[in-house]
Coordinates of N, CA and C in Angstrom, one line a residue:
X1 N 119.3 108.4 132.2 CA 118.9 107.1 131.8 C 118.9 107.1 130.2
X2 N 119.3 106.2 129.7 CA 119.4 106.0 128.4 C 118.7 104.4 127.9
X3 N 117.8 104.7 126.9 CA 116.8 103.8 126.1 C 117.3 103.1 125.0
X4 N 118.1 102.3 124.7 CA 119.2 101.4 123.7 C 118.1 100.8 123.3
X5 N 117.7 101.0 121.7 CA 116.9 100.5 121.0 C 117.6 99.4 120.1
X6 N 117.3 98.0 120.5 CA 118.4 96.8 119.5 C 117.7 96.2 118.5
X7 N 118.3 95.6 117.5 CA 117.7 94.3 116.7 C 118.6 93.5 117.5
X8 N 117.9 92.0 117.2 CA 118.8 91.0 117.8 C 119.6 90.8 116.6
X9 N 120.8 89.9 116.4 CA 121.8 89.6 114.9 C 122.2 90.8 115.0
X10 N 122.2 91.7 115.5 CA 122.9 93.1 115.1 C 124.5 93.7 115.6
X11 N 125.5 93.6 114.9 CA 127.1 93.7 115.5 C 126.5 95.2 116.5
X12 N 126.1 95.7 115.4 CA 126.3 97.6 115.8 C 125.2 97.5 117.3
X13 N 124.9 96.9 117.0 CA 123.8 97.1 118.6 C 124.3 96.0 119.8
X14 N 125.2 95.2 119.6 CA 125.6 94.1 120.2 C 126.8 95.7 120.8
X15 N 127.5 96.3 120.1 CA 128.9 96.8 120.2 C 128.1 98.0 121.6
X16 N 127.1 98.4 120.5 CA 126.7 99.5 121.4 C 126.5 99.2 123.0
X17 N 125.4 98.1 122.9 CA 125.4 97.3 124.7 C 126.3 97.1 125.6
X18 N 127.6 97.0 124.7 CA 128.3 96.4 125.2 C 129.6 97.6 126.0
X19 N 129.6 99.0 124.8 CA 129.9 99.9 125.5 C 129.4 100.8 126.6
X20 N 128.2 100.6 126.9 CA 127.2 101.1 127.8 C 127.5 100.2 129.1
X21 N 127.5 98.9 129.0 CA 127.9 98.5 130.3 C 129.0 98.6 130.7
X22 N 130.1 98.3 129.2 CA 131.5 98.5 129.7 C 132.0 100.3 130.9
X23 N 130.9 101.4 130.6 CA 131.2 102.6 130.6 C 130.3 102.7 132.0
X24 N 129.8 101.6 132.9 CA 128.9 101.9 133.8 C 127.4 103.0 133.7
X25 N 127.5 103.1 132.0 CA 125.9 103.9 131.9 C 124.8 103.3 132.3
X26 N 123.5 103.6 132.9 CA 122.7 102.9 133.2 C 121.7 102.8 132.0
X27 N 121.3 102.3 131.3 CA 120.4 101.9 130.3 C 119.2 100.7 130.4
X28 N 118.8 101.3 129.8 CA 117.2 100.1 129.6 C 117.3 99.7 128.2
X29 N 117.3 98.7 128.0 CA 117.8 97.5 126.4 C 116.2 97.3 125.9
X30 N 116.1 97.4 125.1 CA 114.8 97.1 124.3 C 114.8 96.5 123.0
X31 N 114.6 95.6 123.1 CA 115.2 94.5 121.6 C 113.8 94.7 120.8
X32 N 113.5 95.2 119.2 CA 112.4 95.6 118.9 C 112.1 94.1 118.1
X33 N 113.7 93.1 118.0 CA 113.0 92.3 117.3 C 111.4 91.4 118.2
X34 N 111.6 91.7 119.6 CA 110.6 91.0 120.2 C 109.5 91.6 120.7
X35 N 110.1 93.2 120.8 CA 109.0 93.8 121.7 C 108.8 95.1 121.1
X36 N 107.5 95.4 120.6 CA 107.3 96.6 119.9 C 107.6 98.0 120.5
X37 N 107.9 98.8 119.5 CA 108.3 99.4 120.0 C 107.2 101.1 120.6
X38 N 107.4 101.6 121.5 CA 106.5 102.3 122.4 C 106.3 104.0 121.1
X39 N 105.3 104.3 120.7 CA 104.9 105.5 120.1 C 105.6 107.0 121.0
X40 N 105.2 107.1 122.2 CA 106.1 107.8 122.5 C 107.5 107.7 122.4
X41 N 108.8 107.1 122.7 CA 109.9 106.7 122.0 C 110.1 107.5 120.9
X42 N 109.4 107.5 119.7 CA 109.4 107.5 118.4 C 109.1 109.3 118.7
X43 N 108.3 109.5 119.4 CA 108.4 111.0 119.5 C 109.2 111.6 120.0
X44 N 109.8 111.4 120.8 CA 110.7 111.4 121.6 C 112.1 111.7 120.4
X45 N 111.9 111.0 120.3 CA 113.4 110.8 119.0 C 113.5 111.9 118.0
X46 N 112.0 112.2 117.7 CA 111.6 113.1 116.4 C 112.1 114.9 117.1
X47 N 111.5 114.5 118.5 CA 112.1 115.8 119.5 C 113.2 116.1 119.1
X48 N 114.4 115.2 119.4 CA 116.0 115.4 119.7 C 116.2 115.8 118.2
X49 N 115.1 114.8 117.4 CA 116.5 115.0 115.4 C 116.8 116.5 115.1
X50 N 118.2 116.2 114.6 CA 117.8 117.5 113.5 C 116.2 118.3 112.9
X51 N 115.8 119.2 113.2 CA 114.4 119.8 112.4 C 113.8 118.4 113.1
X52 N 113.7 118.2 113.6 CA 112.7 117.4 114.0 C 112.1 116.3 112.9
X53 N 113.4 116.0 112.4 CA 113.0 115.3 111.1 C 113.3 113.8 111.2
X54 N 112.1 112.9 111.5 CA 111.7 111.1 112.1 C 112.6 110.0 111.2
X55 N 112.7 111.5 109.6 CA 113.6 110.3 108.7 C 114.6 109.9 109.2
X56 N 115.1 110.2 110.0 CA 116.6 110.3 110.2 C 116.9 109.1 110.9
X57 N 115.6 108.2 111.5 CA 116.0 107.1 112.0 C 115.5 105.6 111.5
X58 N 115.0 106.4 110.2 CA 114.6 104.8 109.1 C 115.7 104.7 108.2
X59 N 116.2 103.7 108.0 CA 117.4 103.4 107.1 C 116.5 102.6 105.3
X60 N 116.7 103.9 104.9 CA 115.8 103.8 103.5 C 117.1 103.1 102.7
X61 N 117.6 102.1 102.7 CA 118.9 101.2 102.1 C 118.4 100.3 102.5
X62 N 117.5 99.5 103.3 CA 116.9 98.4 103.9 C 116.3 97.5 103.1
X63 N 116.4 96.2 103.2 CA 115.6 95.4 102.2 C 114.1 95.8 102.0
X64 N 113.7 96.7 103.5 CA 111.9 96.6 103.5 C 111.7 97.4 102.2
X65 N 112.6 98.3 101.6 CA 111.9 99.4 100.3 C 112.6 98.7 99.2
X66 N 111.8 97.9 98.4 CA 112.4 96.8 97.2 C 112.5 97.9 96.1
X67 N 111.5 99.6 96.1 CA 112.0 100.3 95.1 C 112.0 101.9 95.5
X68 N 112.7 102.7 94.4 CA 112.1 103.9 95.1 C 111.2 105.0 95.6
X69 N 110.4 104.2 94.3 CA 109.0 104.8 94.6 C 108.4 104.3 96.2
X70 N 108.4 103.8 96.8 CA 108.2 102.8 98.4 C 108.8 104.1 99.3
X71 N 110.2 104.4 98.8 CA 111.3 105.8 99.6 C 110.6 106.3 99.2
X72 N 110.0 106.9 98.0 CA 109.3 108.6 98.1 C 107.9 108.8 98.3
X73 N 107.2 107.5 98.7 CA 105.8 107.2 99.1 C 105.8 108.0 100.6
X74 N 107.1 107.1 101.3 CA 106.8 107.4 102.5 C 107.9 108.7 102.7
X75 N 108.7 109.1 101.9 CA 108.9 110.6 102.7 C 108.1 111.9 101.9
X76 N 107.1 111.4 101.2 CA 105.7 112.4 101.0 C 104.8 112.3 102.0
X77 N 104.8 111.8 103.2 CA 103.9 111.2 104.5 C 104.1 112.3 105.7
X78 N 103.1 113.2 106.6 CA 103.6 113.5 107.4 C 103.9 113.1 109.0
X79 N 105.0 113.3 109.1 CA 105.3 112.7 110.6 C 104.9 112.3 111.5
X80 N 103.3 112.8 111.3 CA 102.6 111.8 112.0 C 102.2 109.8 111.5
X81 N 101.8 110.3 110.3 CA 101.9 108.5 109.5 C 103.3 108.0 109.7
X82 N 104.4 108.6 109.3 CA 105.7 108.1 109.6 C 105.7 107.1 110.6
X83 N 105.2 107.9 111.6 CA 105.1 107.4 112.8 C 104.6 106.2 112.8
X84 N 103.0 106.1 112.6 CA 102.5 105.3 111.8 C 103.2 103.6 111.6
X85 N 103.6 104.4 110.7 CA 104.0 103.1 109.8 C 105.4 102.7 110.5
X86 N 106.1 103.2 111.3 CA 107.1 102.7 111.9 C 106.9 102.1 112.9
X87 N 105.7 102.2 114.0 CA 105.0 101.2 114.9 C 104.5 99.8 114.0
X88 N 104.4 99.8 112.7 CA 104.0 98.7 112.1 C 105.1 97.8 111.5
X89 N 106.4 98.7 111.3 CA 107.6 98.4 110.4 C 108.9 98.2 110.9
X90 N 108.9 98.0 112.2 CA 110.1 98.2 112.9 C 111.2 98.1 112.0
X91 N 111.2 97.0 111.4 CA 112.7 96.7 110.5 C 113.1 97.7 109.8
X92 N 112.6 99.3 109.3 CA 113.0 100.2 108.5 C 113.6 101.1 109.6
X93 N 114.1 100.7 110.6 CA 115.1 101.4 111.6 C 116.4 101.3 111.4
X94 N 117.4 102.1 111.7 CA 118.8 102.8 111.7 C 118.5 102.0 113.1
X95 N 119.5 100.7 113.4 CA 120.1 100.3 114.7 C 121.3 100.3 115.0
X96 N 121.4 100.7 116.4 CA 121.1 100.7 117.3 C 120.8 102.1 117.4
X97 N 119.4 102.3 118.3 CA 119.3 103.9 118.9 C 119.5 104.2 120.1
X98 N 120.0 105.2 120.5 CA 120.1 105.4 121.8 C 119.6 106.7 122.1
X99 N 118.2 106.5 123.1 CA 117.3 108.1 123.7 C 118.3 108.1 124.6
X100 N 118.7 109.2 125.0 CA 119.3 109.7 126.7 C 118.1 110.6 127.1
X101 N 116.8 110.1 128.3 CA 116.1 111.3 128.7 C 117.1 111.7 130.3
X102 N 116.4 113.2 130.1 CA 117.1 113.6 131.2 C 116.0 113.6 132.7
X103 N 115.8 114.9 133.0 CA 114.9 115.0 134.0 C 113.6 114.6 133.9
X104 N 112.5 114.4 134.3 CA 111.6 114.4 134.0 C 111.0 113.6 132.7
X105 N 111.8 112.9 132.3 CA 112.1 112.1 131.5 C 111.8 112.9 129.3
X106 N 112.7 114.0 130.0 CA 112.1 114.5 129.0 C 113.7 113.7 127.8
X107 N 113.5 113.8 126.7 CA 114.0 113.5 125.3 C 115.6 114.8 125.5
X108 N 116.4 114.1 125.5 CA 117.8 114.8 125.8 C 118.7 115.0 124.2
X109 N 119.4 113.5 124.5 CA 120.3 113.5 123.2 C 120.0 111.9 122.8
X110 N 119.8 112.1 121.3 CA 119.8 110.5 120.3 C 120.9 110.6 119.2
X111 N 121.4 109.4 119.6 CA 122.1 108.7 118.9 C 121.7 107.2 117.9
X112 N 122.3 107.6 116.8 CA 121.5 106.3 115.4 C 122.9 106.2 115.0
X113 N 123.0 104.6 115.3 CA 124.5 103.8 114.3 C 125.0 104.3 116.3
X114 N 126.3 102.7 115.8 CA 127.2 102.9 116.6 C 128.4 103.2 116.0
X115 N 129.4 104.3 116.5 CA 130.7 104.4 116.2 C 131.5 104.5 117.5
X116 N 132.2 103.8 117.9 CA 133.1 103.7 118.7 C 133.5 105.3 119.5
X117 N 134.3 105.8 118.7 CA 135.0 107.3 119.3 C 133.4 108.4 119.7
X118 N 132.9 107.7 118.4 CA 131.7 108.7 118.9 C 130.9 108.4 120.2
X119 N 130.7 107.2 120.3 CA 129.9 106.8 122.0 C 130.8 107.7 123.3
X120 N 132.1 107.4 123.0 CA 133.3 107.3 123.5 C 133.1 109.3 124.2
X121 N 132.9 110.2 123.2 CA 132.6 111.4 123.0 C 131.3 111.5 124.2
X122 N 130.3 111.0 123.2 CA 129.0 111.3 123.9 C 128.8 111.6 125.1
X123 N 129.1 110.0 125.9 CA 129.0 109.4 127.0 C 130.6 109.9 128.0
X124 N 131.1 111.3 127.7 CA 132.0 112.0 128.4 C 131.5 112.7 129.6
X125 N 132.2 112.7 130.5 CA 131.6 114.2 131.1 C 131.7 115.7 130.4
X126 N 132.8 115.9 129.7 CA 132.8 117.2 128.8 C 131.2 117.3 128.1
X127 N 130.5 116.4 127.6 CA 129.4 116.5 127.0 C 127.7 116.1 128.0
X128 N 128.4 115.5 129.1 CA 127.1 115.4 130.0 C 126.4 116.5 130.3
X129 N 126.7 117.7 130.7 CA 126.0 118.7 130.5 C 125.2 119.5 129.2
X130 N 125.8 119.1 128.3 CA 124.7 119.2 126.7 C 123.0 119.2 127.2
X131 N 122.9 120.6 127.1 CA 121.2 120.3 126.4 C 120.7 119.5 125.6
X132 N 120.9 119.5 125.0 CA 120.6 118.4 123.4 C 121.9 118.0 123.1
X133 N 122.2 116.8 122.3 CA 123.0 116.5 121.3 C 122.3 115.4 120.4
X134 N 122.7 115.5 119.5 CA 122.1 114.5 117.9 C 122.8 114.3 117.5
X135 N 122.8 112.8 117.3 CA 124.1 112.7 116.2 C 123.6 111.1 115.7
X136 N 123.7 111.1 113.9 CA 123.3 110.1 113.2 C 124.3 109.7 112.7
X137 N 125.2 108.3 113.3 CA 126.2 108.0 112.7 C 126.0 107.1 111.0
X138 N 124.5 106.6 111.2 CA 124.6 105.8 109.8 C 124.0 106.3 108.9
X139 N 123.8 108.0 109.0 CA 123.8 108.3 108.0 C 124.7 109.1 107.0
X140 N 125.9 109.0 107.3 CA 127.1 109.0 106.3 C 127.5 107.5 105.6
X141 N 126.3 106.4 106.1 CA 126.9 105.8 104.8 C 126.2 104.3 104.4
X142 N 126.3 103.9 103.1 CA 125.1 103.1 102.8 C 125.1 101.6 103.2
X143 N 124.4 100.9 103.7 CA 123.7 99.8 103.9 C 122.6 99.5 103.9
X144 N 122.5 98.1 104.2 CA 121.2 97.3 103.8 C 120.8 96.7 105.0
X145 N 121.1 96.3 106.0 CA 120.4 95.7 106.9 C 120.9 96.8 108.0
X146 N 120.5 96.3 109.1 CA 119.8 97.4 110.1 C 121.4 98.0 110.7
X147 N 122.7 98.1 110.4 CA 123.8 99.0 110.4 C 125.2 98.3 109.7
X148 N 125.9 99.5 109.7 CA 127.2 99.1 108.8 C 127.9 98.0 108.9
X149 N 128.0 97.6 110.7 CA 128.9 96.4 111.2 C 128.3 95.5 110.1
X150 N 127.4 95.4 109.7 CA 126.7 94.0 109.5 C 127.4 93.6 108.2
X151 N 127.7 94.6 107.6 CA 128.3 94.2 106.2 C 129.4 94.7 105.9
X152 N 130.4 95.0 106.9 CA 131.7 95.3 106.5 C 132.4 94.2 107.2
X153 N 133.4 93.7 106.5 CA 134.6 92.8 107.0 C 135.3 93.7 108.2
X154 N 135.9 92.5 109.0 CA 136.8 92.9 110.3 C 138.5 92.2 109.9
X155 N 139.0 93.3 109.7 CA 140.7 92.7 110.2 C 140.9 92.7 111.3
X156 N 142.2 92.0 111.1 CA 142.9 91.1 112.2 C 143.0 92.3 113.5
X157 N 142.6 93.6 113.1 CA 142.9 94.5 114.4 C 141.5 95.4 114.6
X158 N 140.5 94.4 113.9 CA 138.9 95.0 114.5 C 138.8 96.3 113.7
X159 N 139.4 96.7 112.5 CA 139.5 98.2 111.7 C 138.0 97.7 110.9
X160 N 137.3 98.6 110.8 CA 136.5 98.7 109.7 C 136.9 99.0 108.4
X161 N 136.7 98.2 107.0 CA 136.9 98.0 106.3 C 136.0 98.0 105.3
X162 N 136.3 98.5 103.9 CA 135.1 98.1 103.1 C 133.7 99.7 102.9
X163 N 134.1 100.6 103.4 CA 132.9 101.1 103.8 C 132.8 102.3 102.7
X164 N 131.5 102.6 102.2 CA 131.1 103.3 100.9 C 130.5 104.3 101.6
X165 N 130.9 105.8 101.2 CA 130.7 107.6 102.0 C 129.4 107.3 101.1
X166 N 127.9 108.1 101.2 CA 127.5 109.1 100.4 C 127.6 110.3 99.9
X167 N 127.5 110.2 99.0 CA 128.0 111.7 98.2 C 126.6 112.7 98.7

């Protein structure tokens, strides 16, 4: 079962839904613009990251941090306030997320940002047996609202265009 964490207006989370049904995965849709989002979830997520590190699913490029003292307020905070303040903040989220719990409903593999080849990967059988997998697609690269789709142009053949690496 897999937990699709959406903004509404969101390409990347519209794309993501859309590959999930297209792929017959069974998922549960949770739109945070209306419904908050559950504290466990968020632990859950912190389980799967890298180091167990919660940053990895706030998109600190977001209009919510107007400077950088606001970024280094809250990554001086420990993971538990993080926490915290992300049941209060939804909008400083990397959308779309995807939990996959497995048995027991324990925390499996999460996915932040949608990329195409990468869902494509994930949601293989070569990778269904994975204990864990993590993978943060939007953080290789910068935006402002809640994923890349949102502000890159589309050509005539749906290529993504426009898009700035971090160094």
């Amino acid at each position: 079962m897999v937990k699709l964490f959406v903004k509404s207006n969101c390409l990347g989370s519209e794309k993501a839904e859309n590959f999930l049904k297209k792929n017959d995965v069974r998922f549960e849709r949770i739109n945070l613009s209306y419904a908050p989002i559950d504290e466990e979830d968020l632990f859950s997520m912190q389980k799967v990251a890298d180091d167990n590190n919660i940053y990895d699913i706030i998109n600190f490029n977001s209009n919510f941090f107007q400077n950088e003292d606001q970024v280094n307020e809250l990554k001086s905070k420990r993971p538990r306030d993080v926490i915290t303040f992300i049941l209060s903040n939804v909008d400083v989220l990397s959308f779309p997320i995807a939990l996959q719990l497995g048995d027991n409903n324990e925390p499996k593999k999460l996915f932040i940002g949608y990329n195409d080849g990468e869902y494509k990967k994930i949601f293989s059988d070569e990778y269904s047996s994975l204990e864990r997998y993590y993978s943060n697609i939007s953080k290789s690269y910068i935006f402002g609202q809640c994923c890349f789709y949102d502000e890159v142009e589309l050509d005539d053949t749906n290529i993504l265009v426009n898009l700035s690496k971090n160094k």
